[in-house]
Short mmCIF file of C-alpha atoms in Angstrom, two decimals:
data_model
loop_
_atom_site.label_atom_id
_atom_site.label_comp_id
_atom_site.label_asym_id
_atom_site.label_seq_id
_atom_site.Cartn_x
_atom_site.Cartn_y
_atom_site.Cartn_z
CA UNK A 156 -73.06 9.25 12.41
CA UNK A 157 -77.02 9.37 13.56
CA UNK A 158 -78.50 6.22 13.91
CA UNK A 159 -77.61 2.93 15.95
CA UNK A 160 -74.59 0.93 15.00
CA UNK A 161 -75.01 -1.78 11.89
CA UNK A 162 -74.77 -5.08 13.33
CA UNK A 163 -71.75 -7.10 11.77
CA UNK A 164 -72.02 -10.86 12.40
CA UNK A 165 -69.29 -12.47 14.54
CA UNK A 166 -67.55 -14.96 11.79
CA UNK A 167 -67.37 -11.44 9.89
CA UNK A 168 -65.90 -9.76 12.21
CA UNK A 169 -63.35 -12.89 12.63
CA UNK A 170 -62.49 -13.17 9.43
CA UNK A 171 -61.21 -9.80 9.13
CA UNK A 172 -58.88 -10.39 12.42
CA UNK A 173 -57.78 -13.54 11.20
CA UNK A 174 -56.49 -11.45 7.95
CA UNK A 175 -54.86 -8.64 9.98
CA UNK A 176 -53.40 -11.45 12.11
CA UNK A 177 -51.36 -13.19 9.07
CA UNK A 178 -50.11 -9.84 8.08
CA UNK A 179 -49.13 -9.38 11.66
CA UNK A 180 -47.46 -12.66 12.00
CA UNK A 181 -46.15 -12.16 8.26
CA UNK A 182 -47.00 -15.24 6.90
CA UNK A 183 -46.93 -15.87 3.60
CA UNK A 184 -48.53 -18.45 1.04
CA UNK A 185 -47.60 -21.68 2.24
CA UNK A 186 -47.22 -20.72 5.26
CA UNK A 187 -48.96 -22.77 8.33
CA UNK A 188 -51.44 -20.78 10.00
CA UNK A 189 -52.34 -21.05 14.48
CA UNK A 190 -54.99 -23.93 14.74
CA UNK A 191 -58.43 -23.35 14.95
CA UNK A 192 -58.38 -23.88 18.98
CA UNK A 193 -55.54 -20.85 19.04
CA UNK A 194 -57.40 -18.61 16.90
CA UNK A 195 -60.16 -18.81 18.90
CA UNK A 196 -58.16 -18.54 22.02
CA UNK A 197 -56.03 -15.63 20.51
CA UNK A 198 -58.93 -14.06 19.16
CA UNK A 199 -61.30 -14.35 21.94
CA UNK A 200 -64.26 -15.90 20.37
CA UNK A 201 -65.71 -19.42 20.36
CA UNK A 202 -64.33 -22.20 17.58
CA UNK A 203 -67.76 -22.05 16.22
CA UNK A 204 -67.21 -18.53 14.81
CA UNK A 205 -63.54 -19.22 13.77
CA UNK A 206 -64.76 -22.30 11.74
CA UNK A 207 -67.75 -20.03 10.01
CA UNK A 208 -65.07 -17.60 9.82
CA UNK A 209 -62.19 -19.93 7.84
CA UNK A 210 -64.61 -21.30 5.55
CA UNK A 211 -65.38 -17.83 4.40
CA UNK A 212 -61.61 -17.50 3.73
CA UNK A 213 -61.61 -20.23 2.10
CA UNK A 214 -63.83 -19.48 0.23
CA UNK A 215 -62.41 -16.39 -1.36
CA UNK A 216 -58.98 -18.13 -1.65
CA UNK A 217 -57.37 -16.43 1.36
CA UNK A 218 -57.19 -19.64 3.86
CA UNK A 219 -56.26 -23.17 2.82
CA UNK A 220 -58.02 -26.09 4.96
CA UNK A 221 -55.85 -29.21 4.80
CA UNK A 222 -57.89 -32.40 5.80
CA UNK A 223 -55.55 -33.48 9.33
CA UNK A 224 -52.85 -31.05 9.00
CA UNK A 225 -54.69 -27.80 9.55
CA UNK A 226 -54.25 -23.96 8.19
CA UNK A 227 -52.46 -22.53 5.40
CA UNK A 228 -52.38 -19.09 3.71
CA UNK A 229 -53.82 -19.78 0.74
CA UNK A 230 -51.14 -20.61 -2.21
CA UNK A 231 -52.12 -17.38 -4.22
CA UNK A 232 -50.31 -16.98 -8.30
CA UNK A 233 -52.57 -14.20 -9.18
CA UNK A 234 -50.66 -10.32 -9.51
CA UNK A 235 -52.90 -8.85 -7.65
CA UNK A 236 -53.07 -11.68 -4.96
CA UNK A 237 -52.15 -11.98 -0.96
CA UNK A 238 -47.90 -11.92 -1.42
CA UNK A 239 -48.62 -8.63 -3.53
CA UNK A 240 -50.83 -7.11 -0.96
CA UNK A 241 -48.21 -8.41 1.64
CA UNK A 242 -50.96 -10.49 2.82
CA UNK A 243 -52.98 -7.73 3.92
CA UNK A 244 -56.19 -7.05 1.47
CA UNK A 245 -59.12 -6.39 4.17
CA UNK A 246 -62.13 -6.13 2.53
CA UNK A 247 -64.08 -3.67 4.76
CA UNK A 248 -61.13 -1.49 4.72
CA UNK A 249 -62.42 1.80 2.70
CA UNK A 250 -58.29 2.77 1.64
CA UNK A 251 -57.88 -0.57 0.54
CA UNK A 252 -61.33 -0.87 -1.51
CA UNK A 253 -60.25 2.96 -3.11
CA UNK A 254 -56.96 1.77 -3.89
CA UNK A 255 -58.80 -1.31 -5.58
CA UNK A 256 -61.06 1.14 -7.96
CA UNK A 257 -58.86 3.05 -8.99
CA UNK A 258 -56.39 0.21 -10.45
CA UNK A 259 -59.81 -1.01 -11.73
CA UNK A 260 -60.56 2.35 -13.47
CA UNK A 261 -56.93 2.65 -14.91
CA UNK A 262 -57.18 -0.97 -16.35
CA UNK A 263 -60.76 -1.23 -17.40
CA UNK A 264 -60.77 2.06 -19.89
CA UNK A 265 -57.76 1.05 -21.36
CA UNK A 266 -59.90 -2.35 -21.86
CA UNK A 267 -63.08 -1.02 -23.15
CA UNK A 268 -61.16 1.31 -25.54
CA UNK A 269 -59.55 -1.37 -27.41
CA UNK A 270 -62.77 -3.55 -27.25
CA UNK A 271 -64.36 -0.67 -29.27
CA UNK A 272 -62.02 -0.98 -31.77
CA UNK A 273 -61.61 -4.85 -31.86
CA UNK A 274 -64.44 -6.29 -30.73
CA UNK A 275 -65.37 -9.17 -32.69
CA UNK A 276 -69.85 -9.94 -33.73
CA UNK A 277 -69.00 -13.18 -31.71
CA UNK A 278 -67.65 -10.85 -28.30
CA UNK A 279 -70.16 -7.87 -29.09
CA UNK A 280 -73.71 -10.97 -28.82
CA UNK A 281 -71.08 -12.41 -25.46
CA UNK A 282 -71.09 -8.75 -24.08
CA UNK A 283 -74.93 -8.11 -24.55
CA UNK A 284 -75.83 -11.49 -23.20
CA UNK A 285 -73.79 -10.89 -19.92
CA UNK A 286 -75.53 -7.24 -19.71
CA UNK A 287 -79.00 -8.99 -19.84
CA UNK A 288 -78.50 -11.66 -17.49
CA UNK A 289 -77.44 -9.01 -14.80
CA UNK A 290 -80.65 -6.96 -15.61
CA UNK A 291 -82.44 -10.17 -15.16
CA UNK A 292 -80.73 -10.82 -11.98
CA UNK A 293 -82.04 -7.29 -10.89
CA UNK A 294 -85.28 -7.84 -12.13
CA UNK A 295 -85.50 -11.32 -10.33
CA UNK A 296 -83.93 -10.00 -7.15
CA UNK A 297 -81.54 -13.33 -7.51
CA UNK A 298 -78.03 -11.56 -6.46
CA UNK A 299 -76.41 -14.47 -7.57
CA UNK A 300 -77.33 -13.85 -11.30
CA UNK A 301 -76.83 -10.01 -10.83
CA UNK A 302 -73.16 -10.60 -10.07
CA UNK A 303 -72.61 -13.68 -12.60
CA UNK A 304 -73.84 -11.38 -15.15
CA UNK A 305 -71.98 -8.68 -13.87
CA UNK A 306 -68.53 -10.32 -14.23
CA UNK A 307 -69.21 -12.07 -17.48
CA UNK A 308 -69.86 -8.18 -18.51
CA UNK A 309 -66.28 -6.98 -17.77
CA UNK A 310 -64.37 -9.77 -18.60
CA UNK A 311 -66.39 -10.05 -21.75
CA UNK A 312 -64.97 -6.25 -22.65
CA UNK A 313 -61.51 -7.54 -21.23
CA UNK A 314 -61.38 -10.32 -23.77
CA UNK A 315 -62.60 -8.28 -26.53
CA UNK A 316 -59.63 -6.17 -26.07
CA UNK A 317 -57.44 -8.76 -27.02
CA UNK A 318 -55.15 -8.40 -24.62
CA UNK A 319 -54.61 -10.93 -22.40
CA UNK A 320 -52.59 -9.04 -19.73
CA UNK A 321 -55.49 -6.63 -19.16
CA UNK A 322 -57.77 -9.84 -19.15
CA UNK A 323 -55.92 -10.81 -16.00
CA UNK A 324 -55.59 -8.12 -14.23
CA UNK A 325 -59.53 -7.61 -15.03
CA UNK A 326 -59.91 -10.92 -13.46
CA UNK A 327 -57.85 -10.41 -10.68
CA UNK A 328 -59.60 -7.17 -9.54
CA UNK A 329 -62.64 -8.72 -9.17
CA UNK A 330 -61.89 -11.70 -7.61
CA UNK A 331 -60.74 -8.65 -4.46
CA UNK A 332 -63.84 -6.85 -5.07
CA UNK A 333 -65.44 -10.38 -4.84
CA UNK A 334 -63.81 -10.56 -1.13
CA UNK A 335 -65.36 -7.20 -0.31
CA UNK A 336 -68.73 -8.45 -1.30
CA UNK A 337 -68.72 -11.62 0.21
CA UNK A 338 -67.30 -10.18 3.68
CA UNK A 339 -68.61 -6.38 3.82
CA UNK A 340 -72.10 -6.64 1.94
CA UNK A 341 -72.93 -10.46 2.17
CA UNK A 342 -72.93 -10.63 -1.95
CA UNK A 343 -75.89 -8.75 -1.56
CA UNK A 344 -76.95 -6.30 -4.78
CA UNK A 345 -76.17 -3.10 -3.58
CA UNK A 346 -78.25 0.07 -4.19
CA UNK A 347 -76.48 0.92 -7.40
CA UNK A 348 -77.73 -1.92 -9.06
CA UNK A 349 -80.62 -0.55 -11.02
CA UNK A 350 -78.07 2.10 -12.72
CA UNK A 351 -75.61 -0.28 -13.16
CA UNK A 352 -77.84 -2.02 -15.88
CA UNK A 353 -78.32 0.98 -18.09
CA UNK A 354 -74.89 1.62 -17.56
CA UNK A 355 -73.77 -1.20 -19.16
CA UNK A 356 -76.11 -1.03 -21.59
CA UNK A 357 -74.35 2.46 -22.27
CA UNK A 358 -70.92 0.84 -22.28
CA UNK A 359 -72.60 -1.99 -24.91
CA UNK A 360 -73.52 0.75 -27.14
CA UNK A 361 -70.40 2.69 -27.20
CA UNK A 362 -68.52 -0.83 -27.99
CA UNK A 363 -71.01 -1.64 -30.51
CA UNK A 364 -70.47 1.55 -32.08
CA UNK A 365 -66.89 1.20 -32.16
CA UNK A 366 -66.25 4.68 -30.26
CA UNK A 367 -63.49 3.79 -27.83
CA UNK A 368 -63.93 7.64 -26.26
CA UNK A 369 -67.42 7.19 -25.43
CA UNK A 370 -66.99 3.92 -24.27
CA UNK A 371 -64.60 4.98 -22.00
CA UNK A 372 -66.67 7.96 -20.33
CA UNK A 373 -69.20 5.47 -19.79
CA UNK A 374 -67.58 3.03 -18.23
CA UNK A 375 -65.78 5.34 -15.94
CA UNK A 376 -69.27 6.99 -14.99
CA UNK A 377 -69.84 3.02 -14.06
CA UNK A 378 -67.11 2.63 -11.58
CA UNK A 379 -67.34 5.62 -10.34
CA UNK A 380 -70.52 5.06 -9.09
CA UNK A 381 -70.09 1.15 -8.13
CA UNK A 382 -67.43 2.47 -5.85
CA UNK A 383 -69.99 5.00 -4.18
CA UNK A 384 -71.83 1.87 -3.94
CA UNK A 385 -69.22 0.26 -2.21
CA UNK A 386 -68.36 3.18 -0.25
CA UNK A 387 -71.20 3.77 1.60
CA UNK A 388 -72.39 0.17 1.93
CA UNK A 389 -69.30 -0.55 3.71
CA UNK A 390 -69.75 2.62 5.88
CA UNK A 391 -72.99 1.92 6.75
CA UNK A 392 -71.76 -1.84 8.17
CA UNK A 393 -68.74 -0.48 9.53
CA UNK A 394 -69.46 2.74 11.35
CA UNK A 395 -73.33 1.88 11.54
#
């Protein structure tokens, strides 16, 4: 690619070697994890970085910090968690993150179909309410806001489809896509965010108007292109 390489800062960089590393040494929820000091050493970077680098796992539920008894894979229940990935979800890597979307995509319309036909007033007002507070994240450039809307959007849909299984596994899908925001793009809004608001307002209508086919075309036109979001984000940081 033209252009000079992205820079990628250390604990990121870290954090992903620390997750190919317990797939490497197959360890599994529960499992103890090398110290700090042996990361480091194994790794070849300073404990500084390995300590920025574990709270971000730990953050995302990947790494478990035990107060004088040190590391632990993270104890993980969820389907789509870290024993069914075999440990080995790495959120800058672009198979993984396509493999991701389209269990998303599969899951989702099945979702917003049935929340066109059973959608509740109550879920419908809980739907549009998540849909503005992510426009006024974009508007107000808070990212925070963007995303908090942007997940009380889907699982909003998930819960109005009255099916609790796909509510789950709606959950559990973002809470990975979550780990590729908060390692590959720094939670930042991507570029996609401006269209992402009028697509969900599309997706609202099509709910709304109980018309489970449209709703569907519009919400795959919405993953479709959060994934090109994703996609080239990622690239960008990645391969500069």
């Amino acid at each position: 690619m033209d252009g000079a390489p992205s820079y990628r800062p250390g604990y990121e960089l870290v954090a992903e070697r620390i997750l190919r590393l317990i797939a490497e040494l197959r360890l599994l929820p529960g499992d103890r994890m090398p110290t700090e000091n042996e990361l480091a050493a194994r790794l070849g970077s300073s404990r500084t970085v390995v300590r920025e680098a574990v709270k971000i796992l730990s953050a995302i539920g990947r790494v478990r910090a035990q107060k004088g008894r040190g590391l632990y894979v993270a104890d993980d229940e969820g389907m789509l968690g870290s024993a069914f990935w075999g440990g080995l979800f790495l959120p800058t890597d672009l198979d993984h993150v396509y493999l991701l979307f389209e269990f998303r995509r599969v899951q989702e319309l099945a979702a917003v179909r049935l929340a066109a036909s059973r959608a509740t007033p109550v879920e419908l007002r809980t739907i549009e309410a998540a849909a503005e507070t992510c426009r006024q994240g974009l508007l107000t450039g808070e990212a925070a806001l963007f995303d908090r809307g942007d997940d009380e959007f889907h699982l909003g849909i998930a819960a109005a489809s009255h099916n609790r299984f796909l509510l789950e596994a709606v959950r559990e899908a973002r809470r990975l896509q979550h780990q590729c925001s908060t390692i590959g793009l720094h939670g930042t809004v991507g570029g996609h965010a401006a269209e992402a608001v009028g697509e969900h307002a599309a997706i609202h209508r099509a709910i709304r108007d109980g018309d489970p086919e449209a709703a569907a075309r519009a919400t795959a036109v919405h993953l479709d292109n959060t994934l090109e979001d994703y996609r080239r984000e990622i690239r960008r940081r990645v391969f500069g």
